[in-house]
Amino acid sequence: RPPQVLPTYDPIVPPTTASPTAVETGTASSSAPPTRVRPPVVTSSPPAPPGGTVVEAADRVDGLIEEGLSAGQIRSDVGIDLRNLLRIAANATNQADLTVAVARLRDKIVERRREGSVSPAYAGRLDAAAAELGAART
């Protein structure tokens, strides 16, 4: 005989007069039977698409630039250069402009890595964050 599916119920919530120890052991200090309570319905906005907003993605790139500058993994003049390109991308008013600006930023990251003014580790992290910026919604 095939197994039968048991009905599912909402969690059992003991009466408020029951002590936590009594609830755990299955005995309640009150004679009232446990009540069944439906969990609240949680409504939220839909999750943001990968990359989030342009501002969020740009903040992540800027944070990496700051971190790399502080760690000595990005030369200070390069930090200024990358932030200027990042500002252009962050101010894009449409997806086409954002795509072009992010491509310039990513090319600059590759160029600066090649010349040794950005460490390979930070160049990889910056490029990944710039790619997320390119996927952000304008």
PDB file of C-alpha atoms in Angstrom:
ATOM      1  CA  ARG A   1       0.000   0.000   0.000  1.00  0.00           C
ATOM      2  CA  PRO A   2       1.513   3.393  -0.964  1.00  0.00           C
ATOM      3  CA  PRO A   3       2.381   5.761   1.869  1.00  0.00           C
ATOM      4  CA  GLN A   4      -0.207   8.370   2.528  1.00  0.00           C
ATOM      5  CA  VAL A   5       0.578  12.039   2.754  1.00  0.00           C
ATOM      6  CA  LEU A   6      -0.210  13.432   6.149  1.00  0.00           C
ATOM      7  CA  PRO A   7      -1.917  16.794   6.310  1.00  0.00           C
ATOM      8  CA  THR A   8       0.260  19.713   7.278  1.00  0.00           C
ATOM      9  CA  TYR A   9      -0.725  22.047  10.054  1.00  0.00           C
ATOM     10  CA  ASP A  10       0.379  25.410  11.256  1.00  0.00           C
ATOM     11  CA  PRO A  11       2.822  25.356  14.170  1.00  0.00           C
ATOM     12  CA  ILE A  12       1.335  24.724  17.580  1.00  0.00           C
ATOM     13  CA  VAL A  13       1.653  27.724  19.855  1.00  0.00           C
ATOM     14  CA  PRO A  14       1.086  27.043  23.554  1.00  0.00           C
ATOM     15  CA  PRO A  15      -1.060  29.364  25.618  1.00  0.00           C
ATOM     16  CA  THR A  16       0.717  32.391  27.009  1.00  0.00           C
ATOM     17  CA  THR A  17       0.483  31.063  30.583  1.00  0.00           C
ATOM     18  CA  ALA A  18       2.693  28.066  29.790  1.00  0.00           C
ATOM     19  CA  SER A  19       6.306  28.184  30.854  1.00  0.00           C
ATOM     20  CA  PRO A  20       9.018  27.545  28.215  1.00  0.00           C
ATOM     21  CA  THR A  21      10.193  24.423  30.051  1.00  0.00           C
ATOM     22  CA  ALA A  22       6.691  22.993  30.163  1.00  0.00           C
ATOM     23  CA  VAL A  23       6.225  23.594  26.448  1.00  0.00           C
ATOM     24  CA  GLU A  24       9.474  21.806  25.599  1.00  0.00           C
ATOM     25  CA  THR A  25       8.497  18.731  27.622  1.00  0.00           C
ATOM     26  CA  GLY A  26       4.991  18.684  26.273  1.00  0.00           C
ATOM     27  CA  THR A  27       3.291  19.557  29.556  1.00  0.00           C
ATOM     28  CA  ALA A  28       1.690  22.900  30.064  1.00  0.00           C
ATOM     29  CA  SER A  29       0.983  24.646  33.327  1.00  0.00           C
ATOM     30  CA  SER A  30      -2.451  25.584  32.087  1.00  0.00           C
ATOM     31  CA  SER A  31      -5.232  23.212  31.172  1.00  0.00           C
ATOM     32  CA  ALA A  32      -6.011  25.128  27.963  1.00  0.00           C
ATOM     33  CA  PRO A  33      -5.145  23.173  24.816  1.00  0.00           C
ATOM     34  CA  PRO A  34      -2.492  24.571  22.501  1.00  0.00           C
ATOM     35  CA  THR A  35      -3.830  26.908  19.849  1.00  0.00           C
ATOM     36  CA  ARG A  36      -2.950  26.861  16.190  1.00  0.00           C
ATOM     37  CA  VAL A  37      -1.794  30.175  14.797  1.00  0.00           C
ATOM     38  CA  ARG A  38      -1.174  30.978  11.177  1.00  0.00           C
ATOM     39  CA  PRO A  39       2.190  32.642  10.560  1.00  0.00           C
ATOM     40  CA  PRO A  40       1.940  36.211   9.288  1.00  0.00           C
ATOM     41  CA  VAL A  41       2.073  36.719   5.551  1.00  0.00           C
ATOM     42  CA  VAL A  42       5.268  38.543   4.708  1.00  0.00           C
ATOM     43  CA  THR A  43       5.160  40.800   1.715  1.00  0.00           C
ATOM     44  CA  SER A  44       8.267  42.344   0.298  1.00  0.00           C
ATOM     45  CA  SER A  45       9.423  43.952  -2.853  1.00  0.00           C
ATOM     46  CA  PRO A  46      10.876  41.645  -5.494  1.00  0.00           C
ATOM     47  CA  PRO A  47      14.607  41.064  -5.248  1.00  0.00           C
ATOM     48  CA  ALA A  48      16.832  43.422  -7.150  1.00  0.00           C
ATOM     49  CA  PRO A  49      18.283  42.072 -10.371  1.00  0.00           C
ATOM     50  CA  PRO A  50      21.930  40.999 -10.391  1.00  0.00           C
ATOM     51  CA  GLY A  51      24.078  44.076 -10.125  1.00  0.00           C
ATOM     52  CA  GLY A  52      21.414  46.101  -8.284  1.00  0.00           C
ATOM     53  CA  THR A  53      21.191  49.782  -9.061  1.00  0.00           C
ATOM     54  CA  VAL A  54      23.945  51.770 -10.707  1.00  0.00           C
ATOM     55  CA  VAL A  55      24.539  53.657  -7.459  1.00  0.00           C
ATOM     56  CA  GLU A  56      24.917  50.442  -5.438  1.00  0.00           C
ATOM     57  CA  ALA A  57      27.272  48.888  -7.982  1.00  0.00           C
ATOM     58  CA  ALA A  58      29.294  52.104  -8.293  1.00  0.00           C
ATOM     59  CA  ASP A  59      29.607  52.249  -4.507  1.00  0.00           C
ATOM     60  CA  ARG A  60      31.039  48.717  -4.530  1.00  0.00           C
ATOM     61  CA  VAL A  61      33.611  49.674  -7.171  1.00  0.00           C
ATOM     62  CA  ASP A  62      34.509  52.845  -5.269  1.00  0.00           C
ATOM     63  CA  GLY A  63      34.885  50.845  -2.060  1.00  0.00           C
ATOM     64  CA  LEU A  64      37.312  48.497  -3.797  1.00  0.00           C
ATOM     65  CA  ILE A  65      39.300  51.437  -5.138  1.00  0.00           C
ATOM     66  CA  GLU A  66      39.526  52.884  -1.625  1.00  0.00           C
ATOM     67  CA  GLU A  67      40.502  49.525  -0.183  1.00  0.00           C
ATOM     68  CA  GLY A  68      43.198  49.066  -2.839  1.00  0.00           C
ATOM     69  CA  LEU A  69      44.571  52.551  -2.242  1.00  0.00           C
ATOM     70  CA  SER A  70      44.725  51.957   1.520  1.00  0.00           C
ATOM     71  CA  ALA A  71      46.447  48.598   1.030  1.00  0.00           C
ATOM     72  CA  GLY A  72      48.993  50.029  -1.400  1.00  0.00           C
ATOM     73  CA  GLN A  73      47.680  47.800  -4.180  1.00  0.00           C
ATOM     74  CA  ILE A  74      46.540  50.726  -6.339  1.00  0.00           C
ATOM     75  CA  ARG A  75      48.751  53.713  -7.028  1.00  0.00           C
ATOM     76  CA  SER A  76      47.176  57.005  -5.883  1.00  0.00           C
ATOM     77  CA  ASP A  77      47.137  58.627  -9.340  1.00  0.00           C
ATOM     78  CA  VAL A  78      45.495  55.488 -10.718  1.00  0.00           C
ATOM     79  CA  GLY A  79      42.812  55.704  -8.035  1.00  0.00           C
ATOM     80  CA  ILE A  80      41.954  59.191  -9.297  1.00  0.00           C
ATOM     81  CA  ASP A  81      41.915  57.941 -12.895  1.00  0.00           C
ATOM     82  CA  LEU A  82      39.630  55.004 -12.069  1.00  0.00           C
ATOM     83  CA  ARG A  83      37.295  57.178 -10.010  1.00  0.00           C
ATOM     84  CA  ASN A  84      36.943  59.649 -12.876  1.00  0.00           C
ATOM     85  CA  LEU A  85      35.884  56.814 -15.186  1.00  0.00           C
ATOM     86  CA  LEU A  86      33.618  55.427 -12.470  1.00  0.00           C
ATOM     87  CA  ARG A  87      31.922  58.822 -12.103  1.00  0.00           C
ATOM     88  CA  ILE A  88      31.161  58.859 -15.832  1.00  0.00           C
ATOM     89  CA  ALA A  89      29.612  55.386 -15.579  1.00  0.00           C
ATOM     90  CA  ALA A  90      27.602  56.290 -12.468  1.00  0.00           C
ATOM     91  CA  ASN A  91      26.169  59.353 -14.214  1.00  0.00           C
ATOM     92  CA  ALA A  92      25.014  57.422 -17.295  1.00  0.00           C
ATOM     93  CA  THR A  93      21.408  58.201 -18.095  1.00  0.00           C
ATOM     94  CA  ASN A  94      20.723  55.165 -20.270  1.00  0.00           C
ATOM     95  CA  GLN A  95      21.933  51.605 -20.688  1.00  0.00           C
ATOM     96  CA  ALA A  96      23.935  52.341 -23.848  1.00  0.00           C
ATOM     97  CA  ASP A  97      25.954  55.102 -22.140  1.00  0.00           C
ATOM     98  CA  LEU A  98      26.492  52.871 -19.115  1.00  0.00           C
ATOM     99  CA  THR A  99      27.768  50.045 -21.325  1.00  0.00           C
ATOM    100  CA  VAL A 100      30.275  52.315 -23.059  1.00  0.00           C
ATOM    101  CA  ALA A 101      31.470  53.869 -19.779  1.00  0.00           C
ATOM    102  CA  VAL A 102      31.897  50.479 -18.104  1.00  0.00           C
ATOM    103  CA  ALA A 103      33.835  49.170 -21.117  1.00  0.00           C
ATOM    104  CA  ARG A 104      36.234  52.142 -20.777  1.00  0.00           C
ATOM    105  CA  LEU A 105      36.609  51.497 -17.044  1.00  0.00           C
ATOM    106  CA  ARG A 106      37.318  47.800 -17.578  1.00  0.00           C
ATOM    107  CA  ASP A 107      39.836  48.572 -20.329  1.00  0.00           C
ATOM    108  CA  LYS A 108      41.590  51.016 -17.988  1.00  0.00           C
ATOM    109  CA  ILE A 109      41.729  48.386 -15.238  1.00  0.00           C
ATOM    110  CA  VAL A 110      43.406  45.954 -17.651  1.00  0.00           C
ATOM    111  CA  GLU A 111      45.819  48.649 -18.834  1.00  0.00           C
ATOM    112  CA  ARG A 112      46.754  49.692 -15.292  1.00  0.00           C
ATOM    113  CA  ARG A 113      47.263  46.057 -14.258  1.00  0.00           C
ATOM    114  CA  ARG A 114      49.503  45.469 -17.262  1.00  0.00           C
ATOM    115  CA  GLU A 115      51.685  48.448 -16.361  1.00  0.00           C
ATOM    116  CA  GLY A 116      51.867  47.309 -12.716  1.00  0.00           C
ATOM    117  CA  SER A 117      50.055  50.241 -11.110  1.00  0.00           C
ATOM    118  CA  VAL A 118      47.231  47.964  -9.905  1.00  0.00           C
ATOM    119  CA  SER A 119      48.027  44.580  -8.363  1.00  0.00           C
ATOM    120  CA  PRO A 120      46.674  41.538 -10.220  1.00  0.00           C
ATOM    121  CA  ALA A 121      44.439  40.629  -7.261  1.00  0.00           C
ATOM    122  CA  TYR A 122      42.801  44.056  -7.120  1.00  0.00           C
ATOM    123  CA  ALA A 123      42.564  44.262 -10.895  1.00  0.00           C
ATOM    124  CA  GLY A 124      40.543  41.039 -10.863  1.00  0.00           C
ATOM    125  CA  ARG A 125      38.272  42.267  -8.095  1.00  0.00           C
ATOM    126  CA  LEU A 126      37.801  45.657  -9.738  1.00  0.00           C
ATOM    127  CA  ASP A 127      37.012  44.063 -13.092  1.00  0.00           C
ATOM    128  CA  ALA A 128      34.393  41.793 -11.507  1.00  0.00           C
ATOM    129  CA  ALA A 129      32.791  44.744  -9.711  1.00  0.00           C
ATOM    130  CA  ALA A 130      32.862  46.795 -12.930  1.00  0.00           C
ATOM    131  CA  ALA A 131      31.111  43.925 -14.730  1.00  0.00           C
ATOM    132  CA  GLU A 132      28.379  44.059 -12.047  1.00  0.00           C
ATOM    133  CA  LEU A 133      28.137  47.793 -12.649  1.00  0.00           C
ATOM    134  CA  GLY A 134      27.563  47.082 -16.335  1.00  0.00           C
ATOM    135  CA  ALA A 135      24.721  44.704 -15.389  1.00  0.00           C
ATOM    136  CA  ALA A 136      23.062  47.296 -13.132  1.00  0.00           C
ATOM    137  CA  ARG A 137      19.848  48.957 -14.154  1.00  0.00           C
ATOM    138  CA  THR A 138      19.881  52.628 -15.102  1.00  0.00           C
TER     139      THR A 138
END
